[in-house]
Structures are given as structure tokens and as C-alpha cells.
Coordinates of C-alpha atoms and ligand atoms in Angstrom, one line a residue:
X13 CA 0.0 0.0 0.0
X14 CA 1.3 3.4 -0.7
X15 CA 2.6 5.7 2.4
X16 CA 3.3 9.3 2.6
X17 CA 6.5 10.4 4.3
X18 CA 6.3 14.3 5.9
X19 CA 9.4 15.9 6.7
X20 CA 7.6 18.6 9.3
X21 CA 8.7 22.3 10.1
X22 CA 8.5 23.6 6.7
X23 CA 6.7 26.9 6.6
X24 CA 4.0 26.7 4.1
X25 CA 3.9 29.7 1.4
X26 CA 2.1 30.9 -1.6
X27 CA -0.9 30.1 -3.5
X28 CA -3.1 26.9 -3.4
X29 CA -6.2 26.0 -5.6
X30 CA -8.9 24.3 -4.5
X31 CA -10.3 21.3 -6.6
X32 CA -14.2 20.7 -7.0
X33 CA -15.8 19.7 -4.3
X34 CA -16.6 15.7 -4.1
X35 CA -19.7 16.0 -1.9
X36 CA -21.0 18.5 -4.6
X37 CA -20.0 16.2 -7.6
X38 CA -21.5 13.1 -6.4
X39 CA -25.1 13.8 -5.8
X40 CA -25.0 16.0 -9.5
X41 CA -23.0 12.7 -11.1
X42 CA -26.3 10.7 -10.0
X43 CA -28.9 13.6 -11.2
X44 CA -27.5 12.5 -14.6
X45 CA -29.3 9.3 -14.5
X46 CA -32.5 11.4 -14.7
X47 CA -32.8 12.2 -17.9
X48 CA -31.7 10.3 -21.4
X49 CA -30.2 14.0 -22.8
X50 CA -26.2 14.8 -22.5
X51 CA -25.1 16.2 -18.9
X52 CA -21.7 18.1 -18.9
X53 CA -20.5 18.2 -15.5
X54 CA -16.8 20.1 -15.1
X55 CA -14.8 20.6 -12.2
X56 CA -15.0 17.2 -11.2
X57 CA -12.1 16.4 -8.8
X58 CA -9.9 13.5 -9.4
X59 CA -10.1 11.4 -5.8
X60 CA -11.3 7.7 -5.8
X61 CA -15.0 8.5 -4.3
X62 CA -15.5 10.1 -7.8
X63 CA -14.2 7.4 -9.7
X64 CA -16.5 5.1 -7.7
X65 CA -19.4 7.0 -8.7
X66 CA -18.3 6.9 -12.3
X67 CA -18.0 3.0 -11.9
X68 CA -21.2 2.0 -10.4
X69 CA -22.5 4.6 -13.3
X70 CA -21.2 3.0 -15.8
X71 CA -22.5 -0.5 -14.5
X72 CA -25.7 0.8 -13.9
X73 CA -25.4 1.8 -18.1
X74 CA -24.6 5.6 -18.1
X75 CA -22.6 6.5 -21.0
X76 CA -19.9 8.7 -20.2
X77 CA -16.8 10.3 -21.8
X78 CA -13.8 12.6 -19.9
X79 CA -13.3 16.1 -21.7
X80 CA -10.2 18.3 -21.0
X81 CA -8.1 17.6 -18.8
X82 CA -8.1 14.0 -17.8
X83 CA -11.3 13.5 -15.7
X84 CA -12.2 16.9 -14.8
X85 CA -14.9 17.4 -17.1
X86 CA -17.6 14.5 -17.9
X87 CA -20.0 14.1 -20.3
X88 CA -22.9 11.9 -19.2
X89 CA -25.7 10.4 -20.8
X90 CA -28.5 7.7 -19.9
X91 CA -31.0 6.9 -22.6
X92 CA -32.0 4.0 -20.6
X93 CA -30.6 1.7 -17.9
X94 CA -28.9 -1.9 -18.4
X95 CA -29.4 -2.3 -14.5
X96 CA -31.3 -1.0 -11.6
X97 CA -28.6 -2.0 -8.7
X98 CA -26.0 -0.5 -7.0
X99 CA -24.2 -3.2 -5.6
X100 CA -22.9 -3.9 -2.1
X101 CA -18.9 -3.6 -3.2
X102 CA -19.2 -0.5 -4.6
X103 CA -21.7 1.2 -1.8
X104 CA -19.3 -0.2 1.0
X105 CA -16.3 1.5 -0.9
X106 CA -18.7 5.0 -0.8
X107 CA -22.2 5.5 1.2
X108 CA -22.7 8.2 -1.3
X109 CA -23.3 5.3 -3.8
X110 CA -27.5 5.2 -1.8
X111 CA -27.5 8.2 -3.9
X112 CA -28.3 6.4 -6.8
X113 CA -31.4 5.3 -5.6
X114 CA -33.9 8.3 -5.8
X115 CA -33.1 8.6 -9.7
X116 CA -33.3 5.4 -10.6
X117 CA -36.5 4.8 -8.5
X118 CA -38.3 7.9 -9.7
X119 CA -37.4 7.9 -13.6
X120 CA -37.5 4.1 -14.1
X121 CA -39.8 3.0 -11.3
X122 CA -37.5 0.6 -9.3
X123 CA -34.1 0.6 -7.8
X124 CA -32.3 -1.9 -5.9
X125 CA -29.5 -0.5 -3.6
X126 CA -27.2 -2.5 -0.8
X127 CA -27.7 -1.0 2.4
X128 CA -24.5 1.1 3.6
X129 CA -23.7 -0.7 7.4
X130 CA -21.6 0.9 9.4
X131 CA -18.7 2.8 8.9
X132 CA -15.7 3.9 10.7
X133 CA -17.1 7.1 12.1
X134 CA -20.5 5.8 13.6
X135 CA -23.6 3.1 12.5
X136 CA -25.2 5.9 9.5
X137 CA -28.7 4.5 8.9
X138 CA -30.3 5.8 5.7
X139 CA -34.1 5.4 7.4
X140 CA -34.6 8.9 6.6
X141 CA -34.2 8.4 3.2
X142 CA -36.3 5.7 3.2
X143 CA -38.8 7.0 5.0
X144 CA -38.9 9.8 2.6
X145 CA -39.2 7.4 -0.3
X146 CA -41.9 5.8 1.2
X147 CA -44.2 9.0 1.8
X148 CA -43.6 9.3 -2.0
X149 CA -46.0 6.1 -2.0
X150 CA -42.7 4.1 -2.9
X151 CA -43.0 0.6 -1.5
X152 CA -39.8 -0.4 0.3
X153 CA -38.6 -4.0 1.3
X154 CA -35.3 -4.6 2.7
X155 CA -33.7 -8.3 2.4
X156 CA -30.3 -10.0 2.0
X157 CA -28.8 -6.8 2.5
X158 CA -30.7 -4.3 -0.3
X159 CA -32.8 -2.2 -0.4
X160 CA -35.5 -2.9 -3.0
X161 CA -37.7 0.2 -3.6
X162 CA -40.9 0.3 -5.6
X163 CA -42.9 3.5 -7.4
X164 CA -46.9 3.1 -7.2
X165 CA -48.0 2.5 -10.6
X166 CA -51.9 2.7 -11.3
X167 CA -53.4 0.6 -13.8
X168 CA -52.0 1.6 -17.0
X169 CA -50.0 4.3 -16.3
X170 CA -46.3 3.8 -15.5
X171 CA -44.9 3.9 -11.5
X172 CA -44.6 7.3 -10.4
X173 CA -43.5 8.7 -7.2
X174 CA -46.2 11.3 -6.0
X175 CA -44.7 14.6 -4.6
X176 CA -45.4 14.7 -0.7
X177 CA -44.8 16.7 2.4
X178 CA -41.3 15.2 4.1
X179 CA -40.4 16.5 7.7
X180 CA -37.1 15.4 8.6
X181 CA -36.5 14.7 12.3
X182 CA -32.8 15.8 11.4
X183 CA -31.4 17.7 8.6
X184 CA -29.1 14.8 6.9
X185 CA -27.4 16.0 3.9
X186 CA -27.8 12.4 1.7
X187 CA -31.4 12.1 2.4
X188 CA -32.2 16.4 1.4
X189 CA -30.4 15.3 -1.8
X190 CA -32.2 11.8 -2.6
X191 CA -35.3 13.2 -1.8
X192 CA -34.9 16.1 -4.1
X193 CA -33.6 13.9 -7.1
X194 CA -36.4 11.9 -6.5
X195 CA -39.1 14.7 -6.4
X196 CA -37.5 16.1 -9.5
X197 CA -40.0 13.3 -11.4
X198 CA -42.4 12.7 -9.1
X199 CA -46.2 13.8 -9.6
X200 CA -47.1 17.1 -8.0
X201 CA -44.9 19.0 -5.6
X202 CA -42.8 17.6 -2.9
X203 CA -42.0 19.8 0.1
X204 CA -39.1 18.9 2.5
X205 CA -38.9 20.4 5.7
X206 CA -36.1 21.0 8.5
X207 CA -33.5 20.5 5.1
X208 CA -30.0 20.6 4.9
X209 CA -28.1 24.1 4.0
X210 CA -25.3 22.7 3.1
X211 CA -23.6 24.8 -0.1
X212 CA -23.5 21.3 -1.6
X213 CA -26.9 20.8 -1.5
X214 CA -27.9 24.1 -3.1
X215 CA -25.2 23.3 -5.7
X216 CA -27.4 19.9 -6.5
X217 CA -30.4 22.4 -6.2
X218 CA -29.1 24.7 -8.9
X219 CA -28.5 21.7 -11.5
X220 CA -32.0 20.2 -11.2
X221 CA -33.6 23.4 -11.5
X222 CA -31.0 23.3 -14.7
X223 CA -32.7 20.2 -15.4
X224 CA -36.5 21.6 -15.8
X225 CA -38.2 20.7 -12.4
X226 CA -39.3 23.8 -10.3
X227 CA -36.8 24.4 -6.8
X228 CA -37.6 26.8 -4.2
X229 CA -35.6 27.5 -1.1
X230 CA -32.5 25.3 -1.0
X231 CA -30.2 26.5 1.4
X232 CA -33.4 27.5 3.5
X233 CA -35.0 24.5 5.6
X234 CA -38.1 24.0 3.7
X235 CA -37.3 23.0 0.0
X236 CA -39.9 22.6 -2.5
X237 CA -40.1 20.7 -5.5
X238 CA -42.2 20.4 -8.6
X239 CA -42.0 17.3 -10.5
X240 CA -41.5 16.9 -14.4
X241 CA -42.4 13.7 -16.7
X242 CA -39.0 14.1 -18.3
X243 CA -36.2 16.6 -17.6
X244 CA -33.5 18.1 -20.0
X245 CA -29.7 17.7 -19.4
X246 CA -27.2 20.1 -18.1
X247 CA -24.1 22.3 -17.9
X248 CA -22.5 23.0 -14.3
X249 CA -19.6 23.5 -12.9
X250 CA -19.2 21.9 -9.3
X251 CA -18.6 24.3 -6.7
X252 CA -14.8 24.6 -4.8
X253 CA -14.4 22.1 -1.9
X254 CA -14.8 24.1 1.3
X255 CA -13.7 21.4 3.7
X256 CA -10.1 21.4 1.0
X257 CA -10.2 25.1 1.4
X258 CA -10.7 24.6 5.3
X259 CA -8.2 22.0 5.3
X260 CA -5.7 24.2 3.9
X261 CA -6.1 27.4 5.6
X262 CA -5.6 25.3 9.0
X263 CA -2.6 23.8 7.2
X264 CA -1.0 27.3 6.8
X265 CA -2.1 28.4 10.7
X266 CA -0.1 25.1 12.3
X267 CA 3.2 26.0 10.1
X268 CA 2.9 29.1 10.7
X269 CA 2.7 30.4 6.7
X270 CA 1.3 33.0 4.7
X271 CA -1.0 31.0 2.3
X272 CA -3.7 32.4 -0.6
X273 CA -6.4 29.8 -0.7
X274 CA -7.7 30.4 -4.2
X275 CA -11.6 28.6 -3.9
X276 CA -11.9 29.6 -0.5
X277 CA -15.4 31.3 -0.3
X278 CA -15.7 33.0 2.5
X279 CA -19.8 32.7 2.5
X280 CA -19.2 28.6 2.3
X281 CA -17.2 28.3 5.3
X282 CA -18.7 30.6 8.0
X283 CA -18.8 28.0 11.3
X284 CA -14.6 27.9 10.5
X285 CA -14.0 30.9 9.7
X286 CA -14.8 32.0 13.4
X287 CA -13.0 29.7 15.2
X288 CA -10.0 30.6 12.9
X289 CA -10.2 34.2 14.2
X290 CA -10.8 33.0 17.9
X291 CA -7.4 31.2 17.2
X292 CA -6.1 34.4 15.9
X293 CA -5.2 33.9 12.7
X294 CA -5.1 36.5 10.7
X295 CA -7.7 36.3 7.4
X296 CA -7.8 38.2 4.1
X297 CA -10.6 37.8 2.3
X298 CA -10.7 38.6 -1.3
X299 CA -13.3 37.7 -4.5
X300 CA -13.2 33.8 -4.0
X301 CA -10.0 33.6 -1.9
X302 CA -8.7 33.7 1.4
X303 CA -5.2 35.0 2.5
X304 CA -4.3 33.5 5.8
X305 CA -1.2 34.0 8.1
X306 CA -0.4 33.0 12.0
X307 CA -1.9 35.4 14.6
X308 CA 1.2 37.5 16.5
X309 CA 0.4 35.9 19.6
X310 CA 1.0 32.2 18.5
X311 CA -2.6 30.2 18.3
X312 CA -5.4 30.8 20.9
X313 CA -7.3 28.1 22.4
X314 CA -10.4 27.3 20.7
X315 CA -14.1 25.9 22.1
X316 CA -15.9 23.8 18.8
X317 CA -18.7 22.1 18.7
X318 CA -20.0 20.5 15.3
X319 CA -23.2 21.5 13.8
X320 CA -24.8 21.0 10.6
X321 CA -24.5 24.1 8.1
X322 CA -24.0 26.9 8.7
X323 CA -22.4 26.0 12.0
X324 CA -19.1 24.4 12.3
X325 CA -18.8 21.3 9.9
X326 CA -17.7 17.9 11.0
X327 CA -15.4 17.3 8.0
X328 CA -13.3 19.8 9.4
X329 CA -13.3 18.7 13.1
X330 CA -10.1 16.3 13.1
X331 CA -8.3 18.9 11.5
X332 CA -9.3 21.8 13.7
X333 CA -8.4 19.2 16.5
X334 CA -4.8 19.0 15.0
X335 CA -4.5 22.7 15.7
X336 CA -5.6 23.2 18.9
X337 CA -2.9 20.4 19.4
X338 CA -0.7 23.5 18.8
X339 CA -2.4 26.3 21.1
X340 CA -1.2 27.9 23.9
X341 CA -3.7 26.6 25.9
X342 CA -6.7 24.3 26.6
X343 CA -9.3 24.0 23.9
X344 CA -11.8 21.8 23.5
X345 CA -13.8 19.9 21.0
X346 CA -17.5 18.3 20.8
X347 CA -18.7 16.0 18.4
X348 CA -22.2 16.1 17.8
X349 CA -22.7 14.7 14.3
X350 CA -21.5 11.7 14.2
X351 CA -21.0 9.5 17.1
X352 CA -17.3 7.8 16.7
X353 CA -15.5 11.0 15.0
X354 CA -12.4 10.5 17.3
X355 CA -10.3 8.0 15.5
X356 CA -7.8 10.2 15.0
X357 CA -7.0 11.1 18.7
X358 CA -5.0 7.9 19.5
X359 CA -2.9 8.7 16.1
X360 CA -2.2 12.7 17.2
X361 CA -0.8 11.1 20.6
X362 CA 1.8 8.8 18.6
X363 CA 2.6 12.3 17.5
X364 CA 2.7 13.7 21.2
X365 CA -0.4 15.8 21.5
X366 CA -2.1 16.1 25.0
X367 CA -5.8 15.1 24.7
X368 CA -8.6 13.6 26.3
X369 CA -11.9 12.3 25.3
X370 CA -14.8 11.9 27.3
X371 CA -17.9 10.7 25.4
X372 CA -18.4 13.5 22.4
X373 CA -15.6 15.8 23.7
X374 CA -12.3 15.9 23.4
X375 CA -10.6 18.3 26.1
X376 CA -6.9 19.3 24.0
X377 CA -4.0 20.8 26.1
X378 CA -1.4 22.6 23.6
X379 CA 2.0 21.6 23.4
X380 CA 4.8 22.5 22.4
X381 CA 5.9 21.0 19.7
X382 CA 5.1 17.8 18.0
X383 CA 7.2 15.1 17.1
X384 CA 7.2 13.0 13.8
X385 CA 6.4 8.6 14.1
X386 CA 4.5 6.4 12.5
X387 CA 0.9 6.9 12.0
X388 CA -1.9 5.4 10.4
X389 CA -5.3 6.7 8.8
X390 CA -8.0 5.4 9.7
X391 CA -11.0 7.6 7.7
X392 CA -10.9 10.3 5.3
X393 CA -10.6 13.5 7.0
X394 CA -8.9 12.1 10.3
X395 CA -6.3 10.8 8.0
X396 CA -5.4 14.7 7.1
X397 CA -5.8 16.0 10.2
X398 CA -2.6 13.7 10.5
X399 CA -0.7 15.3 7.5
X400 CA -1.6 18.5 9.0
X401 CA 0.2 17.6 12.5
X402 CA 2.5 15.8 10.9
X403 CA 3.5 18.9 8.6
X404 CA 4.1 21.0 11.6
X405 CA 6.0 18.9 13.8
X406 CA 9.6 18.3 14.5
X407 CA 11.7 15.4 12.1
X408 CA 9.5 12.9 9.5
X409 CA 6.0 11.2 9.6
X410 CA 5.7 8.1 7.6
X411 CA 1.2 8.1 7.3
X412 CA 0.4 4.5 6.1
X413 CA -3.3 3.5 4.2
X414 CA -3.4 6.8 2.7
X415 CA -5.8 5.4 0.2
X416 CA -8.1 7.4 2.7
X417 CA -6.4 10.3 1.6
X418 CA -7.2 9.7 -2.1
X419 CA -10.8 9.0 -1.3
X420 CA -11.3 13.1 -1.2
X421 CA -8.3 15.0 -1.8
X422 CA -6.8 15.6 -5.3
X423 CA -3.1 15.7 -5.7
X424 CA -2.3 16.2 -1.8
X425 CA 1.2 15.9 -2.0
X426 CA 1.4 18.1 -5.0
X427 CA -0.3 21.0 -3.8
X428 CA 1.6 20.9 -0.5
X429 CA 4.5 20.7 -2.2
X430 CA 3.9 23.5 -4.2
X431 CA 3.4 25.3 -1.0
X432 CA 7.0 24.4 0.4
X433 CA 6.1 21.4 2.4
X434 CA 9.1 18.1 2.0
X435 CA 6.4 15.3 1.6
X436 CA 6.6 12.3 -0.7
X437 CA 4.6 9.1 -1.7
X438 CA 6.5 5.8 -1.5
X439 CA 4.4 3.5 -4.1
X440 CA 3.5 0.2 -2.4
X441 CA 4.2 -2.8 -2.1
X442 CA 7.1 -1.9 -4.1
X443 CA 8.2 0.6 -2.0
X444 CA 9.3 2.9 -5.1
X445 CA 10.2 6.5 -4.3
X446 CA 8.2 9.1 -6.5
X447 CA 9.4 12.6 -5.7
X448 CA 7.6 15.3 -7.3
X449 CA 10.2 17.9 -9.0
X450 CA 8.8 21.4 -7.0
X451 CA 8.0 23.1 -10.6
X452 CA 5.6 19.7 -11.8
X453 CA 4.2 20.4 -8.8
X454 CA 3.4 23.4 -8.9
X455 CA 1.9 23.4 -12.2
X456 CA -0.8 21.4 -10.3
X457 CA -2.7 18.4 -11.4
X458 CA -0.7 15.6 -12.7
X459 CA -0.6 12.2 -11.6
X460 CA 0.4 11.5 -7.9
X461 CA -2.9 10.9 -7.8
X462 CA -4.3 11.5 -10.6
X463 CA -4.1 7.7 -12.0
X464 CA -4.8 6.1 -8.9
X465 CA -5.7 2.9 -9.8
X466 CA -9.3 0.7 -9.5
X467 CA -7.3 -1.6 -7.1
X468 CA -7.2 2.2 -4.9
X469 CA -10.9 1.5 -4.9
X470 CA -10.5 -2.3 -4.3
X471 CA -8.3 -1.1 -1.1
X472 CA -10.5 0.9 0.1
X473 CA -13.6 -1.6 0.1
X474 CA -11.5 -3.9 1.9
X475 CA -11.9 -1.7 4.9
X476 CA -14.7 0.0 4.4
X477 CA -16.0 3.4 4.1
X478 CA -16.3 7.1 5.6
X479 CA -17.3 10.2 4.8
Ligands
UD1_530 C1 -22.6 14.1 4.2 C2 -21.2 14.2 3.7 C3 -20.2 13.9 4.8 C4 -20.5 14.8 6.0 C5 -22.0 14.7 6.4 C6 -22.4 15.7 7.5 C7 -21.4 13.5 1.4 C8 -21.1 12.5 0.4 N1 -21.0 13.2 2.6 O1 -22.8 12.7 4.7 O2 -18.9 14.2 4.3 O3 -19.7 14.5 7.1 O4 -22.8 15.0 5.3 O5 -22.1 17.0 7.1 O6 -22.0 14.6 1.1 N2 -28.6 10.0 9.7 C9 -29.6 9.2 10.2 N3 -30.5 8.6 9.2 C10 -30.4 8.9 7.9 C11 -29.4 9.8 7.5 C12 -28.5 10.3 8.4 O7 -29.8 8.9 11.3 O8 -31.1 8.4 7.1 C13 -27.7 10.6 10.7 C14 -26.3 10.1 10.5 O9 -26.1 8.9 11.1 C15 -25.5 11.2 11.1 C16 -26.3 12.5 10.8 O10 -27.6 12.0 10.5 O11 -25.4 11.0 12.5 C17 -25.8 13.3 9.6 O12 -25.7 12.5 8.5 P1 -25.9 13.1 7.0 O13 -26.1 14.6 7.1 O14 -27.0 12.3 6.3 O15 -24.5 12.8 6.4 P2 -24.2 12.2 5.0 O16 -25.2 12.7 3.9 O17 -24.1 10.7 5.1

């Protein structure tokens, strides 16, 4: 398996682009199934999750081509479907994968989905996607694993989910954006209250209203639908990752850098933003970017709880965690999301931080310094709050099963690199070194991770997913 090696106490400098966001292009790669016209979708990034979307697309009988520059931009299209599954491999490898099911169920009247399990960060039922399905008159049996979902059909006409009022007793992100695919066809209008905010789901929001189906109020908590028998395709480009953009401005804080986060929007990541400023870093904000250096006084304690948009978001706890490692002070940090987000903590002692967990809350005392060892990801975004640490403290980091890494961020090492940071992937089982030349890398792009292969994917499955 490959590793990353970080030789820490570079100070991180210059400019950084932010790729599109993955939990923006997922949900729009499965609106594609609605409709049998052409769907460009650009500013796709190039992490595994995306090519597991693409795969269990292409099984399910999507045509698709790559424009530009390799992967980035896609061109869908789905006259009909060869299958109506998503199968239990590739929704293992991703939850997001459940998001096929509201567009196959509501164009084609059926869809038969393996049920997600648990995952390394808590159990992550999808009842509240099914219970939305099913006050759409879908009928819903679960056995052997799957889901098998059902549209009412009466008489002659064909099955057709019928638009319905949907209050959610909690305002889950998947099940805003399966419901909304699904209304998209469904007879009448479908209302959805206590919705999700999230930038990504108005981004969905935007490309079915694209599509020809009437939206009204995403990123407010009542969304309303209007159904269409048949919808046209679309042109989008997916919106900047804010939890990359987050990841990076922390990155810059702990080394104490002068960064330009170019994709940062300032409007996307609010709940961070403040606790950034409590820390007292010191934030530019310019027309899509966000200029961020070390406050005078080193970095301040910080209080975080997670919340769902616009509060503080829970893809960015571990690595706000990795900072307060560094503050001159006791901060402290609440999980209220999901309910086994701390799987990084044991891995951020290996690298000497101070911190202790009772129940949802971690209680951090800052040190010093860290110190470089062995350490091992365990889920997506704990895995870089580990680079982060790791970037900042003293002598080298070797991070093993990194394919968590390439689940959601494109061309890590790259971009770091570009900034200054001395980090390298050693190609397993090999064990070939791969340095990147500092001008390749900061031309950006380019294949670190860029042709990850399918066996990437295959990794992953083996252990199951996250975020
Ligand atoms: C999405 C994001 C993930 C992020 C999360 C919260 C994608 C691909 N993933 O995940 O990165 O961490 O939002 O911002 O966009 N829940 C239920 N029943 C359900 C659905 C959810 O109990 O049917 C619970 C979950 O267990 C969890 C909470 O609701 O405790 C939030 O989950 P949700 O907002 O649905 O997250 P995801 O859409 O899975």
C-alpha cells in the first residue's frame, strides 16, 4: 500500500487551488441518471470516491466520456438503464453510492441499492431516506442486505413517485439530496422540511432546477419541488471544496505560513472561519479567496462544537483538532454529528499531542511541539488532520493506508509541495520513491494521484467506508 513520508517544520507559502468539491460532484454525477439528454459536469475532482461514482454509473449503463483535462470534465448520458442495482462492493467503498437510488427509482420506477452498514465514524442509517421514499407512495422492502424500492404504478399508467410533504427529524445531507432527485419526477410538488443548508446541497439544487423541475428554497429548511415527466440535461460546474479550502487554511495556521487559498469562499465556510479568528489567525478575504497567516500571539485556544451548516462542519473537526494540538492553551472539541469521529486522537498522541476524550468531547492541552512517528489513517478527513500535525512537527511522519487520503483529496502531495512542504509518496508494495520535481508540482494536477488505480478503490472496500 502506498505511504506518505512528511518531513515537518517547513513553513508553508504561496498560493493553493482548491479542486471541486466531491460532496458537490456526487449527488450532480447521479442527477445525470434522470434524464436520457447529454449532462456536462466540469470541475470534477480527481479522488477515488469520484471514480467510484463513475464505476457504479457505468454498470448501472450511463454513457460517459472525460473532456479536457483528464477526468475533470464529464460528459454523461442515460438513454436508458442496463441495471437497476448498486451493488454492495461499490456502496461499502462510498455511502454516497445510496444516492443512486432516488433517480433510478423515480425515472425508471424501481431501484435496488445494498444497504450502507456501518462505517468507521458511527452506525449511518439511511431510514430517513427511506422514509422519505416511502411518503412518495414508494414501497420499500429490505432483504439480503438491499434495499428494494418500488414507485406506485396505477393501472396503465407507469410507476410514479407522487410529490409529498417530508419533515425530517434531522437535517441529513444524503437524504435532502435523494429526496430532491427523487421529487425532481415525481407527480405534484414535494416539500421537505427541516433541510439541509449545506452549499452542496444548493449546488445539486441549482443543476435540477438546470434540469427543468421547479426548486424553491435550497439553502433555507423548507425545499420545494415540482415534478417533471421528463427533464433536459445540463451544464455545471461543481462548486470549490470548502472542507479542502478549510483543510488548507488550517494547514498554513499550524506551520505558521502565509497562504492564498484560491476557492476559499468565505460565505461557504462561516462555522470555521470563526473559530479561525478566535485562534487568531489573521484572514484576508478577497473575490473567491482567502489569505491566511499565523496570529502574532501564536494560536489561541479554541471551544468547537460540530453542527450542521452553517455551524461548524464535521469534516473539518479532526483537523481543527490537529490545531488546537498547537495552542497555547486548553481548547476543546464536541462532536455532535457523528457518534465515533475521534479516531484520530489515539494517532495525534503517537505524534505527542495532549488530549482527552470523554464521550463527544475531546478536552486538548497545547504543546509545544510535535514530534514526527509512524501513524496510520483510519478515515478520510482524520487521516489529514494527520498530514496537518505531521507537517508542523519536528523530524519525518511516515502516514500509512493513505488510500483514505485519495478518497477526497486531489493531488495532496502536489499542492503541499507546491506550497514548500518536504512530503513524498512511496508507491506500495514496491516501495518505489516518487518525488515530485517542485515546478511539476506546482503546475498542479498531474498524476500522484491523478491515476490512482481501480485496485485504490479495491483497497478501500477492503476496509470499508467514511465520509
Ligand atoms: C454528508 C457528507 C459527509 C458529512 C456529512 C455531515 C457527502 C457525500 N458526505 O454525509 O462528508 O460528514 O454529510 O455534514 O456529502 N442520519 C440518520 N439517518 C439517515 C441519514 C442520516 O440517522 O437516514 C444521521 C447520520 O447517522 C449522522 C447524521 O444523520 O449522524 C448526519 O448524516 P448526514 O447529514 O446524512 O450525512 P451524509 O449525507 O451521510
Amino acid at each position: 500500500m502506498d505511504e506518505i513520508i512528511i518531513r515537518g517544520g517547513r513553513v508553508l507559502r504561496g498560493t493553493v487551488d482548491v479542486s471541486g468539491a466531491k460532496n458537490a460532484a456526487l449527488p450532480i454525477l447521479f442527477a445525470s441518471i434522470l434524464t436520457p439528454e447529454l449532462c456536462h459536469l466540469e470541475n470534477v475532482p480527481k479522488v477515488a470516491d469520484c471514480r467510484t461514482a463513475r464505476h457504479l454509473l457505468e454498470r448501472i449503463g450511463v454513457e460517459l466520456v472525460e473532456l479536457g483535462r483528464a477526468g475533470s470534465t464529464l460528459v454523461l448520458r442515460t438513454p436508458t438503464v442496463t441495471s437497476h442495482d448498486a451493488p454492495y462492493e461499490l456502496v461499502k467503498t462510498m455511502r454516497a453510492s445510496f444516492l443512486a437510488m432516488g433517480p433510478l427509482l423515480t425515472r425508471f420506477g424501481y431501484a435496488r441499492v445494498a444497504t450502507p452498514g456501518g462505517c468507521a465514524i458511527g452506525t449511518r442509517p439511511v431510514n430517513l431516506h427511506l422514509d422519505g421514499f416511502a411518503a412518495m407512495g414508494a414501497e420499500i422492502h429490505q432483504r439480503s442486505g438491499y434495499v428494494e424500492a418500488r414507485a406506485p404504478s396505477r393501472g396503465e399508467s407507469p410507476a410514479r413517485l407522487r410529490g409529498a410533504r417530508i419533515p425530517l427529524p434531522f437535517p441529513s445531507v444524503g437524504a435532502t439530496e435523494n429526496l430532491m432527485l427523487a421529487a425532481s419526477m415525481a407527480q405534484g410538488t414535494t416539500v421537505i422540511e427541516n433541510a439541509a443548508l449545506e452549499p452542496e446541497v444548493v449546488d445539486l439544487a441549482a443543476v435540477v432546477a438546470s434540469m427543468g423541475a421547479s426548486v424553491r428554497g435550497a439553502g433555507t429548511s423548507v425545499i420545494e419541488v415540482d415534478g417533471r415527466d421528463e427533464l433536459d440535461g445540463f451544464h455545471h460546474r461543481v462548486i470549490p471544496d470548502r472542507i479542502e479550502a478549510g483543510t488548507f487554511l488550517i494547514a498554513a495556521i499550524m506551520t505558521g505560513g502565509d497562504v492564498v487559498v484560491r476557492g476559499a469562499r468565505r460565505s461557504h465556510l462561516g462555522g470555521l472561519l470563526e473559530v479561525l479568528e478566535a485562534a487568531g489567525a489573521r484572514l484576508e478575504y478577497g473575490d473567491d479567496q482567502i489569505r491566511v497567516r499565523r496570529g502574532h500571539d501564536g494560536i489561541r485556544p479554541v471551544e468547537v462544537r460540530t453542527a450542521p451548516f452553517p455551524g461548524f462542519p464535521t469534516d473539518l473537526q479532526a483537523q481543527t483538532m490537529a490545531l488546537a494540538c498547537l495552542a497555547n492553551g486548553r481548547s476543546t472539541v464536541t462532536e455532535a454529528i457523528f457518534e465515533n469521529r475521534f479516531m484520530h486522537v489515539p494517532e495525534l498522541h503517537r505524534l505527542g499531542a495532549d488530549i482527552v476524550v470523554d464521550g463527544s468531547t475531546a478536552r486538548i492541552e497545547g504543546v509545544r511541539r510535535l514530534e514526527g512517528a509512524e501513524v496510520m489513517a483510519t478515515d478520510l478527513r482524520a487521516s489529514v488532520s494527520l498530514v496537518l500535525a505531521a507537517l508542523a512537527a519536528r523530524n519525518s511522519t511516515r502516514l500509512q493506508r493513505i488510500y483514505h487520503l485519495d478518497r477526497g483529496y486531489e493531488a495532496l502531495e502536489a499542492k503541499l509541495v507546491g506550497l514548500g512542504a518536504d512530503v513524498e509518496r512511496i508507491r506500495g508494495p514496491a516501495a518505489t520513491f516518487v518525488r515530485r520535481p517542485r515546478a511539476a508540482a506546482a503546475a498542479g494536477g498531474g498524476g500522484e494521484s491523478g491515476d490512482a488505480p481501480s485496485t485504490m478503490v479495491a483497497r478501500a472496500s477492503q476496509l470499508g467506508d467514511v465520509s
